[in-house]
Tab-separated table of C-alpha atoms and ligand atoms in Angstrom:
chain	number	residue	atom	x	y	z
A	14	MET	CA	-0.126	23.099	25.747
A	15	THR	CA	-0.416	21.302	22.395
A	16	THR	CA	2.463	19.027	21.557
A	17	LEU	CA	3.524	17.792	18.138
A	18	ARG	CA	4.679	14.310	17.246
A	19	ALA	CA	5.932	12.793	14.018
A	20	GLY	CA	3.160	11.170	11.993
A	21	GLU	CA	3.415	7.622	10.736
A	22	MET	CA	6.024	7.526	7.994
A	23	HIS	CA	8.787	5.517	6.394
A	24	ARG	CA	11.932	7.552	5.765
A	25	PHE	CA	14.363	6.717	2.972
A	26	GLU	CA	17.345	8.232	1.263
A	27	VAL	CA	18.353	8.267	-2.394
A	28	ALA	CA	21.691	9.608	-3.587
A	29	GLY	CA	21.975	11.947	-0.601
A	30	ALA	CA	18.391	13.241	-0.899
A	31	ARG	CA	15.988	12.387	1.897
A	32	PHE	CA	12.311	11.527	1.640
A	33	ALA	CA	9.425	10.462	3.853
A	34	TYR	CA	6.641	8.147	2.735
A	35	LEU	CA	3.706	9.547	4.692
A	36	VAL	CA	1.549	6.559	5.554
A	37	PRO	CA	-1.939	7.999	6.161
A	38	SER	CA	-1.836	10.079	2.960
A	39	ALA	CA	0.439	7.671	0.997
A	40	ALA	CA	2.404	10.693	-0.251
A	41	VAL	CA	6.127	10.800	-0.972
A	42	PHE	CA	7.536	13.977	0.559
A	43	ALA	CA	11.035	15.394	-0.058
A	44	LEU	CA	12.737	16.489	3.166
A	45	ASP	CA	15.168	19.388	3.342
A	46	GLU	CA	17.692	19.767	6.144
A	47	THR	CA	15.339	21.652	8.458
A	48	ALA	CA	12.533	19.119	7.982
A	49	CYS	CA	14.948	16.256	8.738
A	50	ALA	CA	16.098	18.046	11.896
A	51	VAL	CA	12.481	18.520	13.032
A	52	LEU	CA	11.684	14.850	12.476
A	53	ASP	CA	14.909	13.756	14.181
A	54	ALA	CA	14.073	15.957	17.177
A	55	LEU	CA	10.642	14.321	17.380
A	56	ASP	CA	11.980	10.789	17.123
A	57	GLY	CA	9.855	8.818	19.603
A	58	LYS	CA	8.670	11.858	21.574
A	59	SER	CA	6.269	14.815	21.554
A	60	LEU	CA	7.447	18.414	21.814
A	61	THR	CA	5.682	21.742	21.835
A	62	HIS	CA	6.167	24.264	19.049
A	63	GLU	CA	8.190	26.380	21.478
A	64	GLN	CA	10.452	23.490	22.493
A	65	LEU	CA	11.119	22.708	18.827
A	66	ARG	CA	11.944	26.353	18.127
A	67	ASN	CA	14.372	26.445	21.047
A	68	GLU	CA	16.013	23.153	20.122
A	69	LEU	CA	16.427	23.933	16.440
A	70	GLY	CA	16.856	27.698	16.650
A	71	VAL	CA	20.565	27.235	17.334
A	72	ARG	CA	21.070	25.610	13.904
A	73	PHE	CA	18.399	27.231	11.726
A	74	GLU	CA	16.694	30.611	11.328
A	75	VAL	CA	13.604	30.667	13.552
A	76	ASP	CA	11.470	31.757	10.568
A	77	SER	CA	12.638	28.746	8.617
A	78	VAL	CA	11.784	26.416	11.541
A	79	ASP	CA	8.303	27.967	11.792
A	80	GLU	CA	7.684	27.614	8.084
A	81	THR	CA	8.887	24.007	8.084
A	82	LEU	CA	6.631	23.173	11.018
A	83	ARG	CA	3.644	24.702	9.216
A	84	GLU	CA	4.420	22.723	6.077
A	85	LEU	CA	4.944	19.440	7.938
A	86	VAL	CA	1.642	19.900	9.774
A	87	ARG	CA	-0.082	20.750	6.481
A	88	VAL	CA	1.022	17.473	4.857
A	89	HIS	CA	0.267	15.510	8.074
A	90	ALA	CA	3.916	14.594	8.607
A	91	LEU	CA	3.371	16.050	12.067
A	92	GLY	CA	0.269	15.405	14.092
A	93	ARG	CA	-1.101	16.173	17.481
A	94	SER	CA	-1.912	12.657	18.623
A	95	GLU	CA	-1.091	9.096	17.688
A	96	SER	CA	-4.665	8.222	16.791
A	97	GLU	CA	-4.610	10.696	13.874
A	98	SER	CA	-2.658	8.237	11.731
A	99	LYS	CA	-4.645	5.069	12.421
A	100	PRO	CA	-6.669	3.834	9.427
A	101	GLN	CA	-10.246	5.004	9.631
A	102	LYS	CA	-12.924	2.512	8.747
A	103	ALA	CA	-14.576	4.291	5.842
A	104	LEU	CA	-16.422	1.744	3.735
A	105	PRO	CA	-16.774	2.363	-0.009
A	106	VAL	CA	-19.872	4.118	-1.227
A	107	ARG	CA	-22.146	1.542	-2.818
A	108	PRO	CA	-23.091	0.522	-5.391
A	109	PHE	CA	-19.477	0.659	-6.524
A	110	PRO	CA	-19.112	0.501	-10.329
A	111	LEU	CA	-17.779	-2.781	-11.665
A	112	GLN	CA	-14.638	-2.197	-13.707
A	113	THR	CA	-13.473	-5.710	-14.552
A	114	LEU	CA	-15.380	-8.963	-14.891
A	115	VAL	CA	-13.385	-12.178	-15.192
A	116	LEU	CA	-15.203	-15.060	-16.867
A	117	ASN	CA	-13.887	-18.522	-16.032
A	118	VAL	CA	-15.127	-19.954	-19.323
A	119	THR	CA	-13.990	-23.436	-18.352
A	120	ASN	CA	-12.698	-25.162	-15.265
A	121	GLN	CA	-10.881	-27.759	-17.381
A	122	CYS	CA	-7.205	-27.652	-18.276
A	123	ASN	CA	-5.005	-29.624	-20.657
A	124	LEU	CA	-1.945	-29.080	-18.464
A	125	SER	CA	-1.374	-30.460	-15.010
A	126	CYS	CA	0.951	-27.913	-13.413
A	127	GLY	CA	2.422	-29.132	-10.138
A	128	TYR	CA	1.558	-25.958	-8.225
A	129	CYS	CA	-1.927	-25.338	-9.659
A	130	TYR	CA	-4.235	-23.724	-7.072
A	131	GLU	CA	-7.330	-24.871	-8.970
A	132	TYR	CA	-6.611	-28.583	-9.087
A	133	GLY	CA	-3.742	-29.108	-6.645
A	134	GLU	CA	-3.816	-29.949	-2.958
A	135	ASP	CA	-4.609	-26.329	-2.027
A	136	ARG	CA	-7.799	-25.976	-4.069
A	137	ILE	CA	-10.829	-24.339	-2.499
A	138	PRO	CA	-13.506	-26.971	-1.846
A	139	GLY	CA	-16.172	-26.685	-4.530
A	140	ALA	CA	-14.282	-24.191	-6.684
A	141	ALA	CA	-13.334	-25.239	-10.207
A	142	THR	CA	-13.994	-28.947	-9.778
A	143	GLU	CA	-17.771	-28.727	-9.380
A	144	GLY	CA	-20.318	-27.166	-11.704
A	145	PRO	CA	-20.353	-27.437	-15.488
A	146	ARG	CA	-16.981	-28.025	-17.115
A	147	PHE	CA	-17.658	-25.329	-19.710
A	148	MET	CA	-19.552	-22.047	-19.485
A	149	SER	CA	-22.523	-21.959	-21.849
A	150	GLU	CA	-23.107	-19.209	-24.368
A	151	ALA	CA	-26.290	-18.207	-22.515
A	152	THR	CA	-24.360	-17.791	-19.243
A	153	ALA	CA	-21.646	-15.778	-21.016
A	154	ARG	CA	-24.295	-13.452	-22.492
A	155	ALA	CA	-25.941	-13.049	-19.080
A	156	ALA	CA	-22.486	-12.229	-17.659
A	157	VAL	CA	-21.988	-9.516	-20.281
A	158	ASP	CA	-25.390	-7.983	-19.453
A	159	PHE	CA	-24.520	-8.162	-15.750
A	160	MET	CA	-21.177	-6.426	-16.398
A	161	LEU	CA	-22.665	-3.613	-18.477
A	162	LYS	CA	-25.364	-3.001	-15.890
A	163	GLU	CA	-23.007	-3.087	-12.896
A	164	SER	CA	-20.460	-0.830	-14.620
A	165	GLY	CA	-22.864	2.031	-13.892
A	166	GLU	CA	-21.814	5.365	-15.355
A	167	SER	CA	-18.356	4.122	-16.446
A	168	ARG	CA	-17.965	4.378	-20.203
A	169	VAL	CA	-15.463	1.497	-20.472
A	170	ALA	CA	-15.758	-1.969	-18.962
A	171	HIS	CA	-13.096	-4.695	-19.015
A	172	LEU	CA	-13.978	-8.274	-19.813
A	173	THR	CA	-11.294	-10.862	-19.092
A	174	PHE	CA	-11.356	-14.547	-19.990
A	175	PHE	CA	-9.782	-17.111	-17.746
A	176	GLY	CA	-9.878	-20.845	-17.015
A	177	GLY	CA	-8.782	-23.679	-16.504
A	178	GLU	CA	-7.289	-23.247	-19.923
A	179	THR	CA	-9.290	-20.442	-21.498
A	180	LEU	CA	-8.883	-21.575	-25.102
A	181	LEU	CA	-10.597	-24.905	-24.376
A	182	ASN	CA	-13.796	-22.880	-24.634
A	183	LEU	CA	-12.943	-20.666	-27.598
A	184	PRO	CA	-16.504	-20.716	-29.054
A	185	VAL	CA	-17.947	-19.113	-25.918
A	186	LEU	CA	-15.103	-16.597	-25.726
A	187	LYS	CA	-15.884	-15.540	-29.306
A	188	ALA	CA	-19.622	-15.425	-28.684
A	189	ALA	CA	-19.152	-13.305	-25.546
A	190	ILE	CA	-16.926	-10.829	-27.382
A	191	ALA	CA	-19.377	-10.449	-30.261
A	192	TYR	CA	-22.315	-10.001	-27.896
A	193	ALA	CA	-20.432	-7.549	-25.648
A	194	ARG	CA	-19.525	-5.391	-28.648
A	195	THR	CA	-23.128	-5.209	-29.829
A	196	ARG	CA	-24.663	-4.542	-26.409
A	197	ALA	CA	-22.000	-1.998	-25.415
A	198	ALA	CA	-22.535	-0.066	-28.675
A	199	GLU	CA	-26.285	0.010	-28.020
A	200	LEU	CA	-25.600	1.465	-24.580
A	201	GLY	CA	-22.948	3.953	-25.767
A	202	LYS	CA	-20.193	2.080	-23.914
A	203	GLU	CA	-16.974	0.326	-24.828
A	204	VAL	CA	-15.571	-2.980	-23.659
A	205	ASP	CA	-11.950	-3.972	-23.804
A	206	PHE	CA	-10.996	-7.615	-23.821
A	207	SER	CA	-8.148	-9.646	-22.420
A	208	MET	CA	-7.397	-13.248	-21.616
A	209	THR	CA	-4.875	-15.515	-19.950
A	210	THR	CA	-3.695	-18.726	-21.604
A	211	ASN	CA	-1.042	-21.398	-21.244
A	212	ALA	CA	-0.376	-20.987	-25.008
A	213	THR	CA	-0.686	-24.690	-25.855
A	214	LEU	CA	-3.778	-24.126	-28.034
A	215	LEU	CA	-2.656	-20.975	-29.854
A	216	ARG	CA	-3.199	-22.098	-33.444
A	217	SER	CA	-2.609	-19.644	-36.320
A	218	ASP	CA	-6.334	-19.001	-36.768
A	219	VAL	CA	-6.735	-18.347	-33.034
A	220	ILE	CA	-3.847	-15.868	-33.079
A	221	GLN	CA	-5.404	-14.117	-36.064
A	222	TYR	CA	-8.731	-13.901	-34.271
A	223	LEU	CA	-7.116	-12.421	-31.135
A	224	ALA	CA	-5.169	-9.879	-33.202
A	225	ASP	CA	-8.188	-8.923	-35.341
A	226	ASN	CA	-10.346	-8.482	-32.253
A	227	ASP	CA	-7.768	-6.587	-30.216
A	228	VAL	CA	-7.805	-9.063	-27.339
A	229	GLY	CA	-4.974	-8.462	-24.859
A	230	VAL	CA	-3.141	-11.684	-24.022
A	231	THR	CA	-1.198	-12.766	-20.958
A	232	ILE	CA	0.783	-15.973	-21.310
A	233	SER	CA	1.415	-18.125	-18.259
A	234	ILE	CA	4.974	-19.345	-18.730
A	235	ASP	CA	7.713	-20.009	-16.225
A	236	GLY	CA	10.907	-19.471	-18.197
A	237	PRO	CA	13.548	-21.518	-20.043
A	238	LYS	CA	12.863	-25.169	-20.920
A	239	ASP	CA	14.275	-26.693	-17.722
A	240	VAL	CA	12.177	-24.328	-15.570
A	241	GLN	CA	8.979	-24.495	-17.652
A	242	ASP	CA	9.084	-28.282	-17.857
A	243	GLY	CA	9.630	-28.617	-14.107
A	244	PHE	CA	6.011	-27.760	-13.257
A	245	ARG	CA	4.120	-26.842	-16.423
A	246	VAL	CA	3.514	-30.343	-17.770
A	247	PHE	CA	0.813	-32.186	-19.709
A	248	LYS	CA	-1.266	-34.764	-17.886
A	249	GLY	CA	1.093	-37.565	-18.988
A	250	GLY	CA	4.033	-35.671	-17.490
A	251	ALA	CA	5.583	-34.327	-20.720
A	252	GLY	CA	6.911	-30.788	-20.525
A	253	SER	CA	5.114	-28.031	-22.437
A	254	TYR	CA	8.030	-25.774	-23.425
A	255	ASP	CA	8.615	-27.195	-26.912
A	256	VAL	CA	4.872	-27.044	-27.660
A	257	VAL	CA	4.344	-23.451	-26.566
A	258	LEU	CA	7.544	-21.825	-27.841
A	259	PRO	CA	6.695	-21.631	-31.579
A	260	LYS	CA	3.107	-20.622	-30.790
A	261	ILE	CA	4.213	-17.771	-28.540
A	262	LYS	CA	6.693	-16.566	-31.149
A	263	GLU	CA	3.953	-16.521	-33.769
A	264	LEU	CA	1.642	-14.638	-31.395
A	265	LEU	CA	4.321	-12.044	-30.641
A	266	ALA	CA	5.033	-11.609	-34.351
A	267	ARG	CA	1.415	-11.194	-35.421
A	268	HIS	CA	-0.405	-9.600	-32.502
A	269	LYS	CA	1.181	-6.156	-32.341
A	270	ARG	CA	-1.526	-3.800	-31.131
A	271	HIS	CA	-1.487	-5.062	-27.576
A	272	LEU	CA	1.461	-5.591	-25.301
A	273	ILE	CA	1.624	-9.374	-24.855
A	274	GLY	CA	2.697	-10.076	-21.291
A	275	ALA	CA	4.285	-13.109	-19.669
A	276	ARG	CA	3.199	-14.103	-16.200
A	277	VAL	CA	5.683	-16.245	-14.291
A	278	THR	CA	4.937	-18.358	-11.226
A	279	LEU	CA	7.948	-18.627	-8.946
A	280	THR	CA	8.522	-21.618	-6.670
A	281	ALA	CA	11.237	-22.628	-4.220
A	282	ALA	CA	12.673	-24.692	-7.089
A	283	SER	CA	12.795	-21.825	-9.593
A	284	LEU	CA	13.865	-18.519	-8.121
A	285	ASP	CA	16.317	-17.423	-10.758
A	286	VAL	CA	14.364	-14.275	-11.602
A	287	THR	CA	17.081	-12.636	-13.679
A	288	ARG	CA	17.709	-15.690	-15.846
A	289	ILE	CA	13.971	-16.171	-16.414
A	290	PHE	CA	13.514	-12.490	-17.274
A	291	ARG	CA	16.394	-12.518	-19.778
A	292	HIS	CA	15.068	-15.648	-21.441
A	293	LEU	CA	11.528	-14.370	-21.793
A	294	THR	CA	12.501	-10.903	-23.032
A	295	GLU	CA	15.727	-11.355	-24.990
A	296	GLU	CA	15.297	-14.894	-26.308
A	297	ILE	CA	11.525	-15.134	-26.754
A	298	GLY	CA	10.657	-11.473	-27.238
A	299	PHE	CA	8.092	-10.598	-24.530
A	300	ALA	CA	7.945	-6.855	-23.907
A	301	SER	CA	6.553	-7.271	-20.405
A	302	VAL	CA	7.159	-9.919	-17.729
A	303	GLY	CA	5.540	-10.128	-14.285
A	304	PHE	CA	6.435	-12.530	-11.486
A	305	ALA	CA	4.380	-13.896	-8.605
A	306	PRO	CA	5.233	-16.547	-6.026
A	307	ALA	CA	3.133	-19.731	-6.269
A	308	THR	CA	0.119	-19.516	-4.002
A	309	THR	CA	0.423	-22.501	-1.725
A	310	ALA	CA	0.205	-23.783	1.829
A	311	ALA	CA	3.520	-23.445	3.685
A	312	LYS	CA	4.010	-27.205	3.944
A	313	ARG	CA	4.414	-27.838	0.191
A	314	ASP	CA	7.996	-28.408	-0.883
A	315	TYR	CA	7.660	-25.813	-3.660
A	316	ALA	CA	6.423	-23.104	-1.239
A	317	ILE	CA	8.736	-20.098	-1.002
A	318	GLU	CA	9.766	-19.469	2.606
A	319	GLY	CA	12.140	-17.097	4.485
A	320	PRO	CA	15.476	-17.485	2.623
A	321	GLY	CA	13.602	-17.900	-0.663
A	322	TYR	CA	11.869	-14.540	-0.134
A	323	ASP	CA	15.283	-12.959	0.604
A	324	ARG	CA	16.659	-14.358	-2.639
A	325	MET	CA	13.635	-13.217	-4.576
A	326	LEU	CA	13.906	-9.726	-3.067
A	327	ALA	CA	17.591	-9.448	-3.997
A	328	GLN	CA	16.828	-10.420	-7.589
A	329	PHE	CA	13.782	-8.168	-7.839
A	330	GLY	CA	15.984	-5.352	-6.483
A	331	ALA	CA	18.655	-5.944	-9.147
A	332	LEU	CA	16.064	-5.982	-11.945
A	333	ALA	CA	14.371	-2.895	-10.510
A	334	ARG	CA	17.693	-1.015	-10.574
A	335	GLU	CA	18.170	-2.135	-14.171
A	336	PHE	CA	14.665	-0.768	-14.872
A	337	LEU	CA	15.777	2.535	-13.334
A	338	GLU	CA	18.900	2.727	-15.513
A	339	TYR	CA	16.851	2.015	-18.642
A	340	THR	CA	14.233	4.604	-17.703
A	341	LEU	CA	16.846	7.268	-16.987
A	342	ASP	CA	18.218	6.548	-20.479
A	343	GLY	CA	14.734	6.906	-21.985
A	344	ARG	CA	14.543	3.190	-22.840
A	345	GLU	CA	11.713	0.745	-22.134
A	346	HIS	CA	12.233	-2.076	-19.631
A	347	GLY	CA	9.782	-4.947	-19.306
A	348	PHE	CA	9.849	-5.721	-15.567
A	349	SER	CA	6.156	-5.160	-14.907
A	350	ASN	CA	6.272	-5.702	-11.109
A	351	VAL	CA	8.243	-2.495	-10.659
A	352	LYS	CA	5.960	-0.522	-12.991
A	353	ASP	CA	2.873	-1.756	-11.162
A	354	THR	CA	4.295	-0.837	-7.743
A	355	LEU	CA	5.475	2.590	-8.944
A	356	GLU	CA	1.971	3.177	-10.257
A	357	GLU	CA	0.498	2.236	-6.861
A	358	ILE	CA	2.885	4.624	-5.098
A	359	HIS	CA	2.129	7.361	-7.607
A	360	LYS	CA	-1.629	7.054	-7.043
A	361	GLY	CA	-0.918	8.356	-3.538
A	362	MET	CA	-3.830	6.442	-2.086
A	363	SER	CA	-3.841	4.543	1.169
A	364	LYS	CA	-5.842	1.508	0.118
A	365	PRO	CA	-8.405	0.039	2.485
A	366	TYR	CA	-8.330	-3.207	0.445
A	367	PRO	CA	-5.434	-4.991	-1.269
A	368	CYS	CA	-7.067	-5.243	-4.698
A	369	GLY	CA	-10.376	-4.695	-6.423
A	370	ALA	CA	-11.728	-8.194	-5.674
A	371	GLY	CA	-15.327	-8.056	-4.464
A	372	LEU	CA	-15.569	-4.401	-5.395
A	373	GLY	CA	-14.483	-3.206	-8.866
A	374	LEU	CA	-13.501	-6.720	-9.929
A	375	LEU	CA	-15.561	-9.894	-9.779
A	376	GLY	CA	-15.108	-13.445	-11.052
A	377	VAL	CA	-17.774	-15.625	-12.690
A	378	SER	CA	-17.787	-19.434	-12.511
A	379	THR	CA	-18.900	-21.680	-15.357
A	380	ASP	CA	-22.443	-21.849	-13.917
A	381	GLY	CA	-22.772	-18.052	-13.637
A	382	ASP	CA	-22.153	-17.627	-9.913
A	383	VAL	CA	-20.325	-14.423	-9.059
A	384	ALA	CA	-17.383	-14.601	-6.650
A	385	LEU	CA	-14.768	-12.293	-5.124
A	386	CYS	CA	-12.443	-12.868	-8.095
A	387	HIS	CA	-11.560	-15.548	-10.660
A	388	ARG	CA	-9.579	-17.528	-8.067
A	389	PHE	CA	-12.671	-17.945	-5.904
A	390	ALA	CA	-15.047	-18.665	-8.788
A	391	GLY	CA	-17.295	-21.585	-7.869
A	392	SER	CA	-16.603	-21.375	-4.119
A	393	ASN	CA	-19.877	-21.147	-2.220
A	394	ALA	CA	-18.132	-19.567	0.757
A	395	HIS	CA	-16.984	-16.666	-1.418
A	396	LYS	CA	-20.078	-16.262	-3.558
A	397	LEU	CA	-21.365	-12.720	-4.054
A	398	GLY	CA	-24.425	-13.396	-6.182
A	399	SER	CA	-24.978	-14.569	-9.722
A	400	VAL	CA	-25.046	-13.029	-13.180
A	401	THR	CA	-28.788	-13.599	-13.395
A	402	ASN	CA	-29.797	-12.447	-9.896
A	403	GLY	CA	-27.189	-9.705	-9.520
A	404	ILE	CA	-24.798	-8.908	-6.693
A	405	ASP	CA	-25.740	-10.127	-3.236
A	406	ARG	CA	-25.306	-6.734	-1.560
A	407	ASP	CA	-25.479	-8.145	1.987
A	408	ALA	CA	-22.742	-10.697	1.321
A	409	GLN	CA	-20.648	-8.035	-0.394
A	410	ALA	CA	-21.093	-5.544	2.471
A	411	ARG	CA	-20.190	-8.250	5.010
A	412	PHE	CA	-17.008	-9.092	3.178
A	413	LEU	CA	-15.968	-5.456	2.739
A	414	GLU	CA	-16.687	-4.764	6.394
A	415	GLU	CA	-14.710	-7.770	7.641
A	416	SER	CA	-11.724	-7.449	5.316
A	417	HIS	CA	-11.176	-3.702	5.742
A	418	ILE	CA	-7.584	-2.741	6.616
A	419	ALA	CA	-8.800	-1.301	9.932
A	420	GLU	CA	-9.745	-4.881	10.949
A	421	LYS	CA	-6.175	-6.131	10.333
A	422	THR	CA	-4.411	-5.225	13.579
A	423	ASP	CA	-0.861	-5.887	12.391
A	424	CYS	CA	-1.437	-3.991	9.138
A	425	SER	CA	-2.858	-0.946	10.874
A	426	ARG	CA	0.593	-0.419	12.439
A	427	CYS	CA	2.576	-1.136	9.265
A	428	TRP	CA	4.079	1.572	7.043
A	429	ALA	CA	3.639	-0.600	3.914
A	430	ARG	CA	-0.141	-0.761	4.226
A	431	PRO	CA	-1.003	1.943	1.645
A	432	VAL	CA	0.298	-0.416	-1.072
A	433	CYS	CA	-0.029	-3.872	0.510
A	434	ALA	CA	-3.213	-3.577	2.598
A	435	GLY	CA	-2.775	-7.139	3.842
A	436	GLY	CA	-2.167	-8.792	0.460
A	437	CYS	CA	-4.096	-11.157	-1.809
A	438	TYR	CA	-7.252	-12.724	-0.343
A	439	HIS	CA	-6.612	-15.977	-2.160
A	440	GLU	CA	-3.086	-16.244	-0.786
A	441	ALA	CA	-4.559	-15.666	2.690
A	442	TRP	CA	-7.189	-18.354	2.123
A	443	THR	CA	-4.532	-20.824	1.016
A	444	ARG	CA	-2.195	-20.035	3.934
A	445	TYR	CA	-4.677	-19.540	6.751
A	446	GLY	CA	-8.025	-20.838	5.493
A	447	ASP	CA	-9.492	-17.323	5.770
A	448	ALA	CA	-9.501	-14.748	2.958
A	449	ARG	CA	-9.880	-11.910	5.457
A	450	ARG	CA	-6.582	-12.584	7.245
A	451	PRO	CA	-3.465	-10.516	6.422
A	452	ASN	CA	-0.601	-12.383	4.751
A	453	LEU	CA	1.829	-11.984	7.622
A	454	HIS	CA	4.138	-14.683	6.232
A	455	TYR	CA	5.502	-12.288	3.596
A	456	CYS	CA	5.660	-8.921	5.397
A	457	GLU	CA	9.460	-8.688	5.336
A	458	TRP	CA	9.523	-9.358	1.627
A	459	ILE	CA	6.730	-6.941	0.812
A	460	ARG	CA	8.200	-4.151	2.943
A	461	GLY	CA	11.610	-4.727	1.346
A	462	TRP	CA	10.092	-4.566	-2.111
A	463	ILE	CA	8.066	-1.401	-1.462
A	464	HIS	CA	11.164	0.221	0.066
A	465	THR	CA	13.120	-0.594	-3.119
A	466	CYS	CA	10.355	0.883	-5.277
A	467	LEU	CA	10.200	4.016	-3.093
A	468	GLU	CA	13.929	4.534	-3.687
A	469	ILE	CA	13.378	4.192	-7.416
A	470	TYR	CA	10.406	6.537	-7.242
A	471	GLY	CA	12.502	9.129	-5.372
A	472	GLU	CA	15.316	8.886	-7.891
A	473	LEU	CA	12.922	9.213	-10.827
A	474	ALA	CA	11.306	12.230	-9.149
A	475	MET	CA	14.697	13.901	-9.027
A	476	ARG	CA	16.196	12.785	-12.324
A	477	ARG	CA	13.342	11.987	-14.696
A	478	PRO	CA	10.111	13.546	-13.425
A	479	GLU	CA	8.522	13.249	-16.873
A	480	PHE	CA	8.350	9.474	-16.331
A	481	LEU	CA	6.166	10.062	-13.268
A	482	GLN	CA	4.027	12.494	-15.266
A	483	ARG	CA	3.433	9.676	-17.763
A	484	LEU	CA	2.217	7.570	-14.832
A	485	ASP	CA	-0.377	10.290	-14.214
A	486	GLU	CA	-1.847	9.512	-17.615
A	487	ARG	CA	-1.899	5.752	-16.895
A	488	VAL	CA	-3.352	6.196	-13.408
A	489	GLY	CA	-6.002	8.587	-14.730
A	490	ALA	CA	-6.808	6.342	-17.726
B	10	SF4	S1	0.428	-7.940	5.368
B	10	SF4	FE1	2.310	-7.336	6.428
B	10	SF4	S2	3.368	-5.944	4.994
B	10	SF4	FE2	1.236	-6.085	4.316
B	10	SF4	S3	0.223	-4.333	5.303
B	10	SF4	FE3	-0.080	-6.124	6.613
B	10	SF4	S4	1.583	-6.035	8.129
B	10	SF4	FE4	2.145	-4.679	6.387
B	11	SF4	S1	-7.771	-11.693	-4.345
B	11	SF4	FE1	-5.703	-12.105	-5.100
B	11	SF4	S2	-5.999	-13.227	-7.038
B	11	SF4	FE2	-7.962	-12.237	-6.524
B	11	SF4	S3	-7.888	-10.268	-7.604
B	11	SF4	FE3	-7.105	-9.907	-5.528
B	11	SF4	S4	-4.865	-10.119	-5.708
B	11	SF4	FE4	-5.794	-11.057	-7.537
């Protein structure tokens, strides 16, 4: 006789309402009393339909139990065997359209940040430090042609400029933008542009150019003066805060069409997330702030470890709840980590890969080699072709095969995998010397964070569903 068992899920409760995050389908499912009773009855065991009816029939109408069972089976909250919920190894259909190309227009930088993954002790051999210091205009044009070709049928492609310090090669950035506009128009496509900078070289004319050309800007900045000057220093050791502050304020005042975002690197020495957030939003004026822990080997003294992750999680949780209060009031809140995770949850997709690297996103080194993403640009071990010769399909297929979630044993048993999928390849390379390994050092933190975001998602679903409908537009964009 067929028995039923609970599928793989993570249950959570918000203000008395109960939900299940269904792992194989990545769906958030509201549970009524009967559904909770069914799942409780199946906790750790298998029962037949008849046994469930008998057990629950004393508390609920039999018709209601039957209907609940049908519904739970329909959404795969109940299954017939354990293997139904294991990730299946379905590789993406190729060729997969390229959505974002990141050009490392230079591997040089005028700052010497203590935690830098490009130049610090954790750099990838060969990446950044070898090859030409600046990308040539010819390579940038070839990269644009490569991007437009590999974007396939997509009407819009995204071109992002990165470094080193991106603005050290402003002439090539400008030339690439002009060329991309012309070529895209000829092909009936559009390109949108963005860049990351440390803000030290944002002169008035540069700001005007970025505003006139609708280039989205992300500023790498760590917070108030004492925090920024702790790691983000010039080569002689002087802090950069006083240099960048007036430039950022001018950028924020004059570049209005794009949301200018701040991107903060957290270290064991600077984990005061709330203070940093307040400074960047209320005192400087950023509308959006995102945080990421420094990518580093565990042995560095600035590496965030166990208690540091707990502290970070507590502060992220407090800011996320503030985000919720703002959203319920119909006000904007700039904590981008929570928005990004809510968007991931809302997509309802169990990801086979943590990010688009090597698939819809590629990085280009100064000499035109194509790599998994900008952080691997220039690394021979992570090369996936070149802008002139195209994507090395064998190398790409090998990587996608080996880094699939189904190959990550610990992840294939983890409820957080639809969003995490093993985490950043570059973080894994830095920690374990292998981009294909899951980032098991931060599982507790990542599960805690996704749990927090699920609670917020559940509360928004109940109290402000129109916010989630707006996410539909962003996800579908
Ligand atoms: S890295 Fe950890 S948290 Fe992420 S999916 Fe794998 S086991 Fe889960
Ligand atoms: S591998 Fe890491 S750094 Fe590269 S795109 Fe993915 S998440 Fe970002």
